[in-house]
């Protein structure tokens, strides 16, 4: 995910913020999958170790995440519920193993009902290109100013 965030930041002049869990996710894939399933089944909201200093300063927020089990990791829900996104524009991007955004669009819309959610960029694996083009083309299609 960092490669996408860095590319978006470079092309838009935006600042980077990494959502860091208080309890780090395991390095082992199977353990991470198990933790995701537990968080999903419990509708958990894992705590975040850091925070955005002045969210009111930002009008457009790009939110990147991996598609885990057809949804966003629950720590992303924690992030979205922690701030007031009223009147803000949310631009999602995600990596996936073939499932696209899955159910995450519905989850974002439900969590941030008073924000504008743009069409996102998704791709399989770590490629900076998808069937729908590359990040630069996608950013250009959004009509956002730097």
Short mmCIF file of N, CA and C in Angstrom, two decimals:
data_model
loop_
_atom_site.label_atom_id
_atom_site.label_comp_id
_atom_site.label_asym_id
_atom_site.label_seq_id
_atom_site.Cartn_x
_atom_site.Cartn_y
_atom_site.Cartn_z
N UNK A 1 0.81 -1.20 0.00
CA UNK A 1 0.00 0.00 0.00
C UNK A 1 0.86 1.27 0.00
N UNK A 2 2.01 1.27 0.68
CA UNK A 2 2.80 2.50 0.69
C UNK A 2 3.17 3.01 -0.69
N UNK A 3 3.43 2.12 -1.64
CA UNK A 3 3.81 2.56 -2.98
C UNK A 3 2.69 3.39 -3.61
N UNK A 4 1.44 3.00 -3.38
CA UNK A 4 0.30 3.74 -3.93
C UNK A 4 0.15 5.08 -3.23
N UNK A 5 0.23 5.06 -1.91
CA UNK A 5 0.09 6.31 -1.15
C UNK A 5 1.19 7.29 -1.52
N UNK A 6 2.41 6.79 -1.66
CA UNK A 6 3.51 7.67 -2.03
C UNK A 6 3.32 8.25 -3.43
N UNK A 7 2.83 7.44 -4.36
CA UNK A 7 2.59 7.92 -5.72
C UNK A 7 1.49 8.98 -5.73
N UNK A 8 0.42 8.74 -4.99
CA UNK A 8 -0.68 9.71 -4.92
C UNK A 8 -0.19 11.00 -4.27
N UNK A 9 0.56 10.89 -3.19
CA UNK A 9 1.11 12.08 -2.52
C UNK A 9 2.01 12.86 -3.46
N UNK A 10 2.85 12.16 -4.18
CA UNK A 10 3.77 12.81 -5.11
C UNK A 10 3.02 13.57 -6.20
N UNK A 11 1.96 12.97 -6.70
CA UNK A 11 1.23 13.59 -7.81
C UNK A 11 0.24 14.66 -7.37
N UNK A 12 -0.19 14.63 -6.13
CA UNK A 12 -1.18 15.61 -5.66
C UNK A 12 -0.59 16.65 -4.72
N UNK A 13 0.60 16.41 -4.20
CA UNK A 13 1.17 17.32 -3.21
C UNK A 13 0.59 17.11 -1.83
N UNK A 14 -0.11 15.99 -1.64
CA UNK A 14 -0.74 15.71 -0.36
C UNK A 14 0.22 15.20 0.69
N UNK A 15 -0.21 15.29 1.94
CA UNK A 15 0.57 14.79 3.07
C UNK A 15 0.21 13.34 3.32
N UNK A 16 1.16 12.57 3.82
CA UNK A 16 0.92 11.16 4.13
C UNK A 16 0.62 10.97 5.60
N UNK A 17 -0.31 10.08 5.89
CA UNK A 17 -0.62 9.66 7.25
C UNK A 17 -0.85 8.17 7.20
N UNK A 18 -0.13 7.43 8.03
CA UNK A 18 -0.30 5.98 8.08
C UNK A 18 -1.13 5.60 9.29
N UNK A 19 -2.17 4.84 9.07
CA UNK A 19 -2.99 4.34 10.17
C UNK A 19 -2.21 3.20 10.82
N UNK A 20 -1.73 3.44 12.03
CA UNK A 20 -0.89 2.47 12.73
C UNK A 20 -1.70 1.87 13.89
N UNK A 21 -1.89 0.56 13.90
CA UNK A 21 -2.63 -0.06 15.00
C UNK A 21 -1.82 -0.08 16.29
N UNK A 22 -2.49 0.09 17.40
CA UNK A 22 -1.83 -0.01 18.70
C UNK A 22 -1.21 -1.39 18.84
N UNK A 23 -1.95 -2.40 18.43
CA UNK A 23 -1.43 -3.78 18.42
C UNK A 23 -1.12 -4.12 16.96
N UNK A 24 0.16 -4.16 16.61
CA UNK A 24 0.52 -4.41 15.20
C UNK A 24 -0.07 -5.70 14.66
N UNK A 25 -0.37 -5.67 13.37
CA UNK A 25 -0.83 -6.90 12.72
C UNK A 25 0.34 -7.86 12.59
N UNK A 26 0.07 -9.15 12.70
CA UNK A 26 1.16 -10.14 12.60
C UNK A 26 1.83 -10.11 11.23
N UNK A 27 3.10 -10.46 11.18
CA UNK A 27 3.82 -10.56 9.91
C UNK A 27 3.37 -11.80 9.15
N UNK A 28 2.90 -12.80 9.87
CA UNK A 28 2.47 -14.05 9.25
C UNK A 28 1.09 -13.87 8.61
N UNK A 29 0.97 -14.24 7.33
CA UNK A 29 -0.27 -14.07 6.57
C UNK A 29 -1.45 -14.76 7.25
N UNK A 30 -1.29 -16.03 7.60
CA UNK A 30 -2.40 -16.78 8.19
C UNK A 30 -2.85 -16.18 9.52
N UNK A 31 -1.90 -15.69 10.31
CA UNK A 31 -2.26 -15.05 11.58
C UNK A 31 -3.02 -13.75 11.33
N UNK A 32 -2.63 -13.01 10.29
CA UNK A 32 -3.33 -11.77 9.95
C UNK A 32 -4.75 -12.07 9.49
N UNK A 33 -4.91 -13.10 8.68
CA UNK A 33 -6.25 -13.51 8.23
C UNK A 33 -7.11 -13.90 9.42
N UNK A 34 -6.55 -14.63 10.35
CA UNK A 34 -7.30 -15.04 11.54
C UNK A 34 -7.71 -13.82 12.37
N UNK A 35 -6.81 -12.87 12.51
CA UNK A 35 -7.14 -11.65 13.26
C UNK A 35 -8.24 -10.88 12.54
N UNK A 36 -8.14 -10.74 11.22
CA UNK A 36 -9.19 -10.05 10.47
C UNK A 36 -10.54 -10.72 10.70
N UNK A 37 -10.58 -12.04 10.59
CA UNK A 37 -11.85 -12.77 10.79
C UNK A 37 -12.43 -12.51 12.17
N UNK A 38 -11.56 -12.53 13.18
CA UNK A 38 -12.02 -12.28 14.55
C UNK A 38 -12.58 -10.85 14.66
N UNK A 39 -11.85 -9.87 14.09
CA UNK A 39 -12.32 -8.48 14.15
C UNK A 39 -13.63 -8.32 13.39
N UNK A 40 -13.76 -8.98 12.24
CA UNK A 40 -15.00 -8.91 11.46
C UNK A 40 -16.15 -9.54 12.23
N UNK A 41 -15.94 -10.73 12.77
CA UNK A 41 -17.00 -11.44 13.48
C UNK A 41 -17.47 -10.69 14.72
N UNK A 42 -16.55 -9.98 15.37
CA UNK A 42 -16.87 -9.21 16.58
C UNK A 42 -17.25 -7.76 16.25
N UNK A 43 -17.20 -7.40 14.95
CA UNK A 43 -17.40 -6.01 14.53
C UNK A 43 -16.52 -5.09 15.37
N UNK A 44 -15.28 -5.52 15.54
CA UNK A 44 -14.31 -4.82 16.40
C UNK A 44 -13.86 -3.51 15.78
N UNK A 45 -13.37 -2.64 16.64
CA UNK A 45 -12.76 -1.39 16.21
C UNK A 45 -11.38 -1.32 16.87
N UNK A 46 -10.37 -1.88 16.19
CA UNK A 46 -9.02 -1.86 16.77
C UNK A 46 -8.57 -0.42 17.01
N UNK A 47 -7.81 -0.24 18.06
CA UNK A 47 -7.35 1.12 18.38
C UNK A 47 -6.19 1.52 17.48
N UNK A 48 -6.11 2.82 17.24
CA UNK A 48 -5.08 3.40 16.39
C UNK A 48 -4.07 4.11 17.29
N UNK A 49 -2.78 3.87 17.02
CA UNK A 49 -1.71 4.41 17.86
C UNK A 49 -1.41 5.88 17.59
N UNK A 50 -1.85 6.40 16.46
CA UNK A 50 -1.52 7.79 16.11
C UNK A 50 -2.79 8.52 15.69
N UNK A 51 -2.69 9.81 15.46
CA UNK A 51 -3.88 10.57 15.06
C UNK A 51 -3.50 11.71 14.12
N UNK A 52 -4.48 12.13 13.34
CA UNK A 52 -4.31 13.28 12.46
C UNK A 52 -4.39 14.52 13.34
N UNK A 53 -3.41 15.38 13.25
CA UNK A 53 -3.34 16.55 14.14
C UNK A 53 -4.50 17.53 13.93
N UNK A 54 -4.87 17.80 12.68
CA UNK A 54 -5.90 18.80 12.41
C UNK A 54 -6.72 18.38 11.19
N UNK A 55 -7.64 17.44 11.40
CA UNK A 55 -8.44 16.91 10.29
C UNK A 55 -9.26 18.02 9.62
N UNK A 56 -9.64 19.04 10.36
CA UNK A 56 -10.42 20.14 9.78
C UNK A 56 -9.66 20.85 8.66
N UNK A 57 -8.36 20.73 8.65
CA UNK A 57 -7.49 21.36 7.65
C UNK A 57 -7.64 20.71 6.27
N UNK A 58 -8.15 19.50 6.21
CA UNK A 58 -8.19 18.73 4.96
C UNK A 58 -9.60 18.65 4.39
N UNK A 59 -9.72 18.93 3.09
CA UNK A 59 -11.00 18.82 2.39
C UNK A 59 -11.12 17.52 1.61
N UNK A 60 -9.99 17.02 1.11
CA UNK A 60 -9.95 15.80 0.32
C UNK A 60 -9.04 14.81 1.04
N UNK A 61 -9.58 13.62 1.29
CA UNK A 61 -8.81 12.59 2.00
C UNK A 61 -8.79 11.33 1.15
N UNK A 62 -7.60 10.92 0.77
CA UNK A 62 -7.41 9.64 0.08
C UNK A 62 -7.23 8.58 1.15
N UNK A 63 -8.00 7.51 1.07
CA UNK A 63 -7.90 6.44 2.06
C UNK A 63 -7.58 5.14 1.33
N UNK A 64 -6.43 4.58 1.66
CA UNK A 64 -5.99 3.35 1.03
C UNK A 64 -6.01 2.19 2.00
N UNK A 65 -6.29 1.02 1.47
CA UNK A 65 -6.37 -0.18 2.31
C UNK A 65 -6.33 -1.43 1.44
N UNK A 66 -5.98 -2.56 2.02
CA UNK A 66 -6.10 -3.82 1.31
C UNK A 66 -7.53 -4.34 1.47
N UNK A 67 -8.05 -5.00 0.48
CA UNK A 67 -9.35 -5.66 0.61
C UNK A 67 -9.09 -6.98 1.32
N UNK A 68 -9.59 -7.06 2.54
CA UNK A 68 -9.46 -8.29 3.32
C UNK A 68 -10.85 -8.89 3.46
N UNK A 69 -11.03 -10.10 3.00
CA UNK A 69 -12.31 -10.80 3.19
C UNK A 69 -13.48 -10.02 2.64
N UNK A 70 -13.30 -9.36 1.51
CA UNK A 70 -14.36 -8.62 0.82
C UNK A 70 -14.73 -7.32 1.51
N UNK A 71 -13.82 -6.77 2.33
CA UNK A 71 -14.10 -5.52 3.03
C UNK A 71 -12.80 -4.83 3.42
N UNK A 72 -12.94 -3.66 4.03
CA UNK A 72 -11.79 -2.94 4.56
C UNK A 72 -11.37 -3.60 5.87
N UNK A 73 -10.11 -3.51 6.24
CA UNK A 73 -9.72 -3.92 7.58
C UNK A 73 -10.51 -3.06 8.59
N UNK A 74 -10.86 -3.63 9.69
CA UNK A 74 -11.70 -2.91 10.64
C UNK A 74 -11.00 -1.70 11.26
N UNK A 75 -9.69 -1.67 11.22
CA UNK A 75 -8.99 -0.48 11.72
C UNK A 75 -9.30 0.73 10.84
N UNK A 76 -9.64 0.51 9.58
CA UNK A 76 -10.03 1.63 8.71
C UNK A 76 -11.40 2.16 9.15
N UNK A 77 -12.29 1.27 9.58
CA UNK A 77 -13.56 1.74 10.15
C UNK A 77 -13.30 2.58 11.39
N UNK A 78 -12.36 2.13 12.23
CA UNK A 78 -12.00 2.93 13.41
C UNK A 78 -11.60 4.33 12.99
N UNK A 79 -10.73 4.43 11.98
CA UNK A 79 -10.28 5.72 11.49
C UNK A 79 -11.45 6.57 11.00
N UNK A 80 -12.31 5.99 10.18
CA UNK A 80 -13.43 6.75 9.61
C UNK A 80 -14.42 7.20 10.68
N UNK A 81 -14.58 6.42 11.73
CA UNK A 81 -15.52 6.77 12.80
C UNK A 81 -14.91 7.75 13.81
N UNK A 82 -13.60 7.89 13.78
CA UNK A 82 -12.89 8.73 14.74
C UNK A 82 -12.96 10.22 14.40
N UNK A 83 -13.21 10.54 13.13
CA UNK A 83 -13.20 11.93 12.67
C UNK A 83 -14.53 12.29 12.03
N UNK A 84 -14.79 13.58 11.95
CA UNK A 84 -15.99 14.08 11.28
C UNK A 84 -15.63 14.38 9.83
N UNK A 85 -16.17 13.61 8.92
CA UNK A 85 -15.90 13.79 7.49
C UNK A 85 -17.02 14.56 6.78
N UNK A 86 -17.89 15.22 7.54
CA UNK A 86 -18.97 15.99 6.96
C UNK A 86 -18.44 17.03 5.98
N UNK A 87 -18.95 17.00 4.76
CA UNK A 87 -18.56 17.96 3.74
C UNK A 87 -17.21 17.67 3.09
N UNK A 88 -16.54 16.64 3.50
CA UNK A 88 -15.23 16.31 2.93
C UNK A 88 -15.39 15.33 1.77
N UNK A 89 -14.38 15.27 0.94
CA UNK A 89 -14.35 14.33 -0.18
C UNK A 89 -13.41 13.19 0.19
N UNK A 90 -13.92 11.98 0.10
CA UNK A 90 -13.13 10.79 0.38
C UNK A 90 -12.85 10.10 -0.94
N UNK A 91 -11.58 9.79 -1.18
CA UNK A 91 -11.17 9.13 -2.41
C UNK A 91 -10.48 7.82 -2.01
N UNK A 92 -11.15 6.69 -2.20
CA UNK A 92 -10.58 5.41 -1.78
C UNK A 92 -9.66 4.79 -2.84
N UNK A 93 -8.71 4.01 -2.36
CA UNK A 93 -7.90 3.17 -3.24
C UNK A 93 -7.57 1.90 -2.47
N UNK A 94 -7.52 0.79 -3.19
CA UNK A 94 -7.26 -0.47 -2.50
C UNK A 94 -6.51 -1.46 -3.39
N UNK A 95 -5.85 -2.38 -2.70
CA UNK A 95 -5.26 -3.53 -3.36
C UNK A 95 -6.13 -4.73 -3.01
N UNK A 96 -6.09 -5.71 -3.87
CA UNK A 96 -6.92 -6.89 -3.63
C UNK A 96 -6.35 -8.09 -4.36
N UNK A 97 -6.88 -9.23 -4.04
CA UNK A 97 -6.46 -10.45 -4.70
C UNK A 97 -7.40 -10.85 -5.81
N UNK A 98 -8.21 -9.91 -6.27
CA UNK A 98 -9.14 -10.18 -7.35
C UNK A 98 -10.58 -9.79 -7.02
N UNK A 99 -10.82 -9.35 -5.78
CA UNK A 99 -12.18 -9.02 -5.36
C UNK A 99 -12.55 -7.55 -5.47
N UNK A 100 -11.69 -6.73 -6.06
CA UNK A 100 -12.01 -5.31 -6.18
C UNK A 100 -12.20 -4.67 -4.81
N UNK A 101 -13.18 -3.76 -4.74
CA UNK A 101 -13.48 -3.09 -3.48
C UNK A 101 -14.36 -3.94 -2.57
N UNK A 102 -14.94 -5.01 -3.11
CA UNK A 102 -15.80 -5.85 -2.28
C UNK A 102 -16.93 -5.05 -1.68
N UNK A 103 -17.18 -5.23 -0.40
CA UNK A 103 -18.26 -4.53 0.31
C UNK A 103 -17.80 -3.23 0.95
N UNK A 104 -16.56 -2.83 0.70
CA UNK A 104 -16.03 -1.65 1.38
C UNK A 104 -16.72 -0.35 0.97
N UNK A 105 -17.25 -0.29 -0.25
CA UNK A 105 -17.94 0.93 -0.69
C UNK A 105 -19.18 1.15 0.16
N UNK A 106 -19.93 0.10 0.38
CA UNK A 106 -21.12 0.20 1.24
C UNK A 106 -20.73 0.60 2.65
N UNK A 107 -19.64 0.03 3.16
CA UNK A 107 -19.18 0.35 4.51
C UNK A 107 -18.76 1.80 4.65
N UNK A 108 -18.04 2.33 3.66
CA UNK A 108 -17.63 3.74 3.70
C UNK A 108 -18.84 4.65 3.63
N UNK A 109 -19.78 4.33 2.76
CA UNK A 109 -20.97 5.16 2.61
C UNK A 109 -21.78 5.19 3.91
N UNK A 110 -21.87 4.06 4.56
CA UNK A 110 -22.62 3.97 5.81
C UNK A 110 -21.89 4.72 6.93
N UNK A 111 -20.56 4.64 6.93
CA UNK A 111 -19.76 5.25 7.99
C UNK A 111 -19.61 6.75 7.81
N UNK A 112 -19.62 7.22 6.56
CA UNK A 112 -19.41 8.65 6.26
C UNK A 112 -20.56 9.18 5.39
N UNK A 113 -21.78 9.20 5.92
CA UNK A 113 -22.94 9.55 5.10
C UNK A 113 -22.97 11.00 4.63
N UNK A 114 -22.26 11.89 5.29
CA UNK A 114 -22.30 13.30 4.94
C UNK A 114 -21.05 13.76 4.20
N UNK A 115 -20.40 12.81 3.56
CA UNK A 115 -19.22 13.14 2.76
C UNK A 115 -19.46 12.69 1.33
N UNK A 116 -18.66 13.23 0.43
CA UNK A 116 -18.74 12.83 -0.97
C UNK A 116 -17.67 11.76 -1.18
N UNK A 117 -18.06 10.61 -1.69
CA UNK A 117 -17.12 9.53 -1.91
C UNK A 117 -16.91 9.36 -3.41
N UNK A 118 -15.68 9.61 -3.85
CA UNK A 118 -15.34 9.49 -5.27
C UNK A 118 -15.15 8.04 -5.66
N UNK A 119 -15.17 7.81 -6.97
CA UNK A 119 -14.86 6.49 -7.49
C UNK A 119 -13.40 6.22 -7.18
N UNK A 120 -13.14 5.06 -6.67
CA UNK A 120 -11.79 4.73 -6.24
C UNK A 120 -10.95 4.03 -7.29
N UNK A 121 -9.73 3.78 -6.90
CA UNK A 121 -8.77 3.06 -7.74
C UNK A 121 -8.47 1.75 -7.04
N UNK A 122 -8.63 0.66 -7.75
CA UNK A 122 -8.31 -0.63 -7.17
C UNK A 122 -7.48 -1.42 -8.15
N UNK A 123 -6.60 -2.21 -7.61
CA UNK A 123 -5.80 -3.07 -8.46
C UNK A 123 -5.43 -4.34 -7.70
N UNK A 124 -5.10 -5.34 -8.45
CA UNK A 124 -4.73 -6.62 -7.89
C UNK A 124 -3.25 -6.62 -7.54
N UNK A 125 -2.93 -7.05 -6.35
CA UNK A 125 -1.54 -7.12 -5.94
C UNK A 125 -0.92 -5.76 -5.73
N UNK A 126 0.37 -5.63 -6.03
CA UNK A 126 1.09 -4.38 -5.81
C UNK A 126 1.35 -3.61 -7.09
N UNK A 127 0.61 -3.88 -8.14
CA UNK A 127 0.83 -3.15 -9.39
C UNK A 127 0.21 -1.76 -9.29
N UNK A 128 0.90 -0.79 -9.84
CA UNK A 128 0.41 0.59 -9.81
C UNK A 128 -0.48 0.83 -11.02
N UNK A 129 -0.93 -0.24 -11.63
CA UNK A 129 -1.81 -0.15 -12.79
C UNK A 129 -2.90 -1.20 -12.63
N UNK A 130 -4.08 -0.88 -13.10
CA UNK A 130 -5.18 -1.83 -13.06
C UNK A 130 -5.78 -1.94 -14.45
N UNK A 131 -6.84 -2.70 -14.55
CA UNK A 131 -7.55 -2.82 -15.83
C UNK A 131 -8.09 -1.47 -16.28
N UNK A 132 -8.31 -0.58 -15.33
CA UNK A 132 -8.89 0.73 -15.63
C UNK A 132 -7.84 1.82 -15.83
N UNK A 133 -6.57 1.47 -15.96
CA UNK A 133 -5.53 2.47 -16.19
C UNK A 133 -4.55 2.54 -15.04
N UNK A 134 -3.78 3.63 -15.02
CA UNK A 134 -2.80 3.78 -13.95
C UNK A 134 -3.22 4.89 -13.00
N UNK A 135 -2.45 5.07 -11.95
CA UNK A 135 -2.80 6.05 -10.92
C UNK A 135 -2.85 7.47 -11.50
N UNK A 136 -1.90 7.84 -12.33
CA UNK A 136 -1.88 9.19 -12.90
C UNK A 136 -3.15 9.45 -13.71
N UNK A 137 -3.56 8.49 -14.52
CA UNK A 137 -4.79 8.65 -15.32
C UNK A 137 -6.00 8.77 -14.41
N UNK A 138 -6.04 7.93 -13.39
CA UNK A 138 -7.16 7.96 -12.44
C UNK A 138 -7.22 9.30 -11.73
N UNK A 139 -6.08 9.79 -11.23
CA UNK A 139 -6.07 11.08 -10.54
C UNK A 139 -6.53 12.19 -11.48
N UNK A 140 -6.09 12.16 -12.72
CA UNK A 140 -6.50 13.17 -13.69
C UNK A 140 -7.99 13.15 -13.95
N UNK A 141 -8.58 11.96 -13.89
CA UNK A 141 -10.02 11.83 -14.16
C UNK A 141 -10.88 12.36 -13.03
N UNK A 142 -10.30 12.54 -11.84
CA UNK A 142 -11.07 12.99 -10.68
C UNK A 142 -11.42 14.47 -10.72
N UNK A 143 -10.62 15.26 -11.42
CA UNK A 143 -10.88 16.68 -11.51
C UNK A 143 -10.54 17.43 -10.23
N UNK A 144 -9.64 16.90 -9.44
CA UNK A 144 -9.21 17.57 -8.21
C UNK A 144 -8.04 18.49 -8.52
N UNK A 145 -7.99 19.61 -7.85
CA UNK A 145 -6.86 20.53 -8.05
C UNK A 145 -5.83 20.27 -6.97
N UNK A 146 -4.58 20.53 -7.29
CA UNK A 146 -3.49 20.36 -6.33
C UNK A 146 -3.56 21.41 -5.25
#
